[in-house]
Amino acid sequence: MTGAPPGPRTPAGAPGARGEPGAGAAPPKFAVAARAALADTGLRRGLRAGAAAVRERRSAAPEPADWEDLREAGRAIRDGALLGLDAHLEELERAVTEAGGRVHWAAGAAEARRIVTGLVRAAGAAEVVKSTSAVAREIGLNGALARAGVAVRETGFAELVAQLAEDDPEGPAPYRDRARIRELFARRLPGAAGGPPGDPAALAEAARLHLRERFLGARVAVTGANFLVAETGTVVLLESEGNARMCLTLPDTLICVAGIEKVVPAWADMEVLLQLLPRSASGAPMTPYVSSWTGVTAGDGPREFHLVLLDNGRTKALADEVGRAALRCIGCSACLDVCPVYERTGPAPYGPVRAGPIGAILTPQLRGVERAAEASLPFASTLCGACADVCPVKIDIPEVLVHLRGRVVESRRHRPVPTPELVLMRGLAWTMADPRRYEAAVRRGTRWARLMSRGGRIRRLPGLLGKWTEARDLPAPPPETFRAWWSRRHR
Amino acid sequence: MRVALFVACFDDALFPATGRAVTALLERLGHDVSYPPGQTCCGQMHWTTGYHREAAGLARAFTAAFEGAEAIVAPSASCAAAVRDAYPRIARAARDAALARAAEELAVYELTEFLVDVLGVTDVGAYFPHRVTYHPSCQSARTLGVADRPLRLLRAVKGLDLVELPAAQECCGFGGAFAMKNADVSVAMVADKVRHVRDTGADVVCAVDNGCLAHIGGALSRLRGGVRVMHLAEILAGTGPA
Ligand code: SF4
């Protein structure tokens, strides 16, 4: 533990006991879930402080001169990896097997949960140590292990805090400042009450002491992976706390769960990616811990190594010409750090897969857009483009957002009863297809709007536009449109 | 030079003063301004809200309306961006090669690009004796990359006191339909933008997108913020005391 105080990125709920899509009550649309987050003043303060800190770190450590070349190289490496994914995955399986490990293929979340639970049972363990993993959250691994009677010991700081607080794994993560974490530790970790309030080092030390015992006693570890090197069968993990390295090295059985898109062809590719990821993740040129692990070595580290490769919608995303760019993601979170929407809502409204701009383009692809929650995600952006500016592998996030909006609209086009929005947008398109129709409609519309106005402004509008006037005025349209002015002038 | 004016539907109805200002400005600079009557809406709104078929239809109509124009000038960065940046994508999504070709032939410029790059002027002879701050809208700054062109134009305006906007690069929260679909987040964003605007002590906040200005201005108006919003073109068109 290097004692990073909890940042705003505390994940949405304790890494979730979430079932398959469709299980339980339907999650809310982004706009609805965002309302609760916007009202949480502590969360807002934390997010604001987090964003300011990242901005400061970024401006303090300017980009290296070859940054744009690195980004382009990173894009090419990730594109190449996805282009030949079949072959790279086969090579990866071969290399992992040769190094004494085993590869398991999981088509969906349920299968992945079954595989991992089975492996833990086979090892005869009643407890696993676990490091932060987005994929574990995506498939609801913690819940599955708990149901199988396996105690999951989270070792990442944020997850440990969520676990100690017994956060509702399905609900949004409540924001906790250092004082609240200190109080929580004092309650839940015996002997951790020391240290001045809000001292991050004392909090880290308390967590460290608690975790040390877990590590020494653990026989099975579950981790994620940042990269999987096909050529050598190596798992590469980057972290700032050191807990993942303990997970990789101390237990007898190591289970890595990773999405199939994490593969990169060659060890040499790490040269570029290990420069791109740390800087994008934290603004620092290096990550404190870079661990790489290959198979099994006699007398050193785990005696069993399992790599669980998860599809869960990725092959489908790969088939989408525009959407597949999202799979290039190397999980740096830079796009979250600069996103003005994320800065105000935090992670919860994005659901359990991924938060922020990348979540808005990845989640609808992995889970489909049938439900309102996923369908609302591509619309949770102003398309400001700040994310695309910083993405180290040059994912054009706004482009994918607009593309997915199109998919959402298409999926609803043939409903027996058309959505009111579809009727409106079709009507507008029909009106605007002809200058005369357009002119007449503008004349009618502006006359109506002027009737709604008082003192040159409109304070309340009906229907969808009422959302605008909840907090913003609209100027009353002047009596003469530009078009009318032009034709009067040129008569 | 012969300039075909492209006045966005939104500007036509709600902010006609902007189009009039561009006309006055370009004519003052000695150019021949026309307004192709076939234009209605570029299709941006349909494209960004996911109505891609409808957007393709509007894009076809737009390219027909402006076919053969020597230079198309738009006082709306997001609409200029729609034509330049989105039309090729709209054509690809619609698998319409003819539209792709027609779009490629359109020489569309956002106003400040046209003034600085094509006409090579930064001092347009304007006079505007007020304290002004500038909001770089996302489509102008990021999609089009107009960079400091608007600021160079503003700096050359006589009498104008230009003050820097804190956190200028941050989105105002408009985003078209976003302002309605995610109204709460949108308002949270514009609240911060308005705070920054007011911190400058400016009388006027200007931009090259009336959508963003309607958003910022709408919040300022509701709060009686005491700061006016104005399109950059209206400042550049001003010649003040004769
Ligand atoms: S999409 Fe976001 S998290 Fe993924 S690589 Fe790009 S900036 Fe990083």
PDB file of N, CA and C and ligand atoms in Angstrom, chain A residues 280 326 328-336 354 358 361 387 390-395 397, ligand 1:
ATOM      1  N   SER A 280      -0.996   8.520 -18.640  1.00  0.00           N
ATOM      2  CA  SER A 280      -2.413   8.808 -18.831  1.00  0.00           C
ATOM      3  C   SER A 280      -3.224   8.513 -17.575  1.00  0.00           C
ATOM      4  N   ALA A 326     -13.647   1.060 -29.266  1.00  0.00           N
ATOM      5  CA  ALA A 326     -13.714   1.063 -27.799  1.00  0.00           C
ATOM      6  C   ALA A 326     -12.867  -0.047 -27.198  1.00  0.00           C
ATOM      7  N   ARG A 328      -9.988  -0.878 -28.032  1.00  0.00           N
ATOM      8  CA  ARG A 328      -8.577  -0.489 -27.958  1.00  0.00           C
ATOM      9  C   ARG A 328      -8.184  -0.046 -26.551  1.00  0.00           C
ATOM     10  N   CYS A 329      -9.204   0.353 -25.781  1.00  0.00           N
ATOM     11  CA  CYS A 329      -8.985   0.958 -24.464  1.00  0.00           C
ATOM     12  C   CYS A 329      -7.963   0.210 -23.623  1.00  0.00           C
ATOM     13  N   ILE A 330      -7.045   0.965 -22.991  1.00  0.00           N
ATOM     14  CA  ILE A 330      -6.071   0.337 -22.104  1.00  0.00           C
ATOM     15  C   ILE A 330      -6.382   0.662 -20.641  1.00  0.00           C
ATOM     16  N   GLY A 331      -7.570   1.187 -20.398  1.00  0.00           N
ATOM     17  CA  GLY A 331      -8.037   1.336 -19.023  1.00  0.00           C
ATOM     18  C   GLY A 331      -7.293   2.363 -18.178  1.00  0.00           C
ATOM     19  N   CYS A 332      -6.861   3.460 -18.801  1.00  0.00           N
ATOM     20  CA  CYS A 332      -6.054   4.431 -18.054  1.00  0.00           C
ATOM     21  C   CYS A 332      -6.914   5.394 -17.241  1.00  0.00           C
ATOM     22  N   SER A 333      -8.175   5.570 -17.623  1.00  0.00           N
ATOM     23  CA  SER A 333      -9.099   6.494 -16.958  1.00  0.00           C
ATOM     24  C   SER A 333      -8.824   7.965 -17.241  1.00  0.00           C
ATOM     25  N   ALA A 334      -7.958   8.269 -18.180  1.00  0.00           N
ATOM     26  CA  ALA A 334      -7.711   9.678 -18.510  1.00  0.00           C
ATOM     27  C   ALA A 334      -8.989  10.360 -18.993  1.00  0.00           C
ATOM     28  N   CYS A 335      -9.809   9.611 -19.735  1.00  0.00           N
ATOM     29  CA  CYS A 335     -11.031  10.226 -20.260  1.00  0.00           C
ATOM     30  C   CYS A 335     -12.006  10.575 -19.130  1.00  0.00           C
ATOM     31  N   LEU A 336     -11.966   9.802 -18.040  1.00  0.00           N
ATOM     32  CA  LEU A 336     -12.815  10.125 -16.890  1.00  0.00           C
ATOM     33  C   LEU A 336     -12.331  11.417 -16.233  1.00  0.00           C
ATOM     34  N   ARG A 354     -18.121  -0.076 -16.755  1.00  0.00           N
ATOM     35  CA  ARG A 354     -17.069   0.948 -16.734  1.00  0.00           C
ATOM     36  C   ARG A 354     -17.748   2.307 -16.611  1.00  0.00           C
ATOM     37  N   ILE A 358     -15.567   6.190 -21.520  1.00  0.00           N
ATOM     38  CA  ILE A 358     -15.329   4.838 -22.054  1.00  0.00           C
ATOM     39  C   ILE A 358     -16.487   3.924 -21.669  1.00  0.00           C
ATOM     40  N   ILE A 361     -19.393   4.255 -24.021  1.00  0.00           N
ATOM     41  CA  ILE A 361     -19.321   3.586 -25.332  1.00  0.00           C
ATOM     42  C   ILE A 361     -19.101   2.082 -25.216  1.00  0.00           C
ATOM     43  N   CYS A 387     -12.399  14.034 -23.993  1.00  0.00           N
ATOM     44  CA  CYS A 387     -11.909  12.656 -23.815  1.00  0.00           C
ATOM     45  C   CYS A 387     -11.016  12.233 -24.981  1.00  0.00           C
ATOM     46  N   VAL A 390      -7.400  13.379 -24.945  1.00  0.00           N
ATOM     47  CA  VAL A 390      -6.399  12.801 -24.039  1.00  0.00           C
ATOM     48  C   VAL A 390      -6.207  11.301 -24.230  1.00  0.00           C
ATOM     49  N   CYS A 391      -7.113  10.628 -24.885  1.00  0.00           N
ATOM     50  CA  CYS A 391      -7.025   9.158 -24.947  1.00  0.00           C
ATOM     51  C   CYS A 391      -5.681   8.718 -25.544  1.00  0.00           C
ATOM     52  N   PRO A 392      -4.920   7.912 -24.797  1.00  0.00           N
ATOM     53  CA  PRO A 392      -3.581   7.537 -25.257  1.00  0.00           C
ATOM     54  C   PRO A 392      -3.587   6.614 -26.474  1.00  0.00           C
ATOM     55  N   VAL A 393      -4.735   5.968 -26.752  1.00  0.00           N
ATOM     56  CA  VAL A 393      -4.791   5.123 -27.945  1.00  0.00           C
ATOM     57  C   VAL A 393      -5.760   5.705 -28.972  1.00  0.00           C
ATOM     58  N   LYS A 394      -6.001   7.020 -28.820  1.00  0.00           N
ATOM     59  CA  LYS A 394      -6.721   7.812 -29.808  1.00  0.00           C
ATOM     60  C   LYS A 394      -8.096   7.256 -30.180  1.00  0.00           C
ATOM     61  N   ILE A 395      -8.854   6.846 -29.182  1.00  0.00           N
ATOM     62  CA  ILE A 395     -10.223   6.427 -29.458  1.00  0.00           C
ATOM     63  C   ILE A 395     -11.051   7.695 -29.663  1.00  0.00           C
ATOM     64  N   ILE A 397     -13.915   8.976 -29.096  1.00  0.00           N
ATOM     65  CA  ILE A 397     -15.091   8.647 -28.282  1.00  0.00           C
ATOM     66  C   ILE A 397     -16.362   9.345 -28.788  1.00  0.00           C
TER      67      ILE A 397
HETATM   68  S1  SF4 C   1     -10.891   5.225 -23.541  1.00  0.00           S
HETATM   69 FE1  SF4 C   1     -10.442   6.342 -21.657  1.00  0.00          FE
HETATM   70  S2  SF4 C   1      -9.686   4.770 -20.257  1.00  0.00           S
HETATM   71 FE2  SF4 C   1      -9.597   3.872 -22.303  1.00  0.00          FE
HETATM   72  S3  SF4 C   1      -7.527   4.280 -23.025  1.00  0.00           S
HETATM   73 FE3  SF4 C   1      -8.797   5.974 -23.782  1.00  0.00          FE
HETATM   74  S4  SF4 C   1      -8.622   7.556 -22.189  1.00  0.00           S
HETATM   75 FE4  SF4 C   1      -7.870   5.631 -21.290  1.00  0.00          FE
END
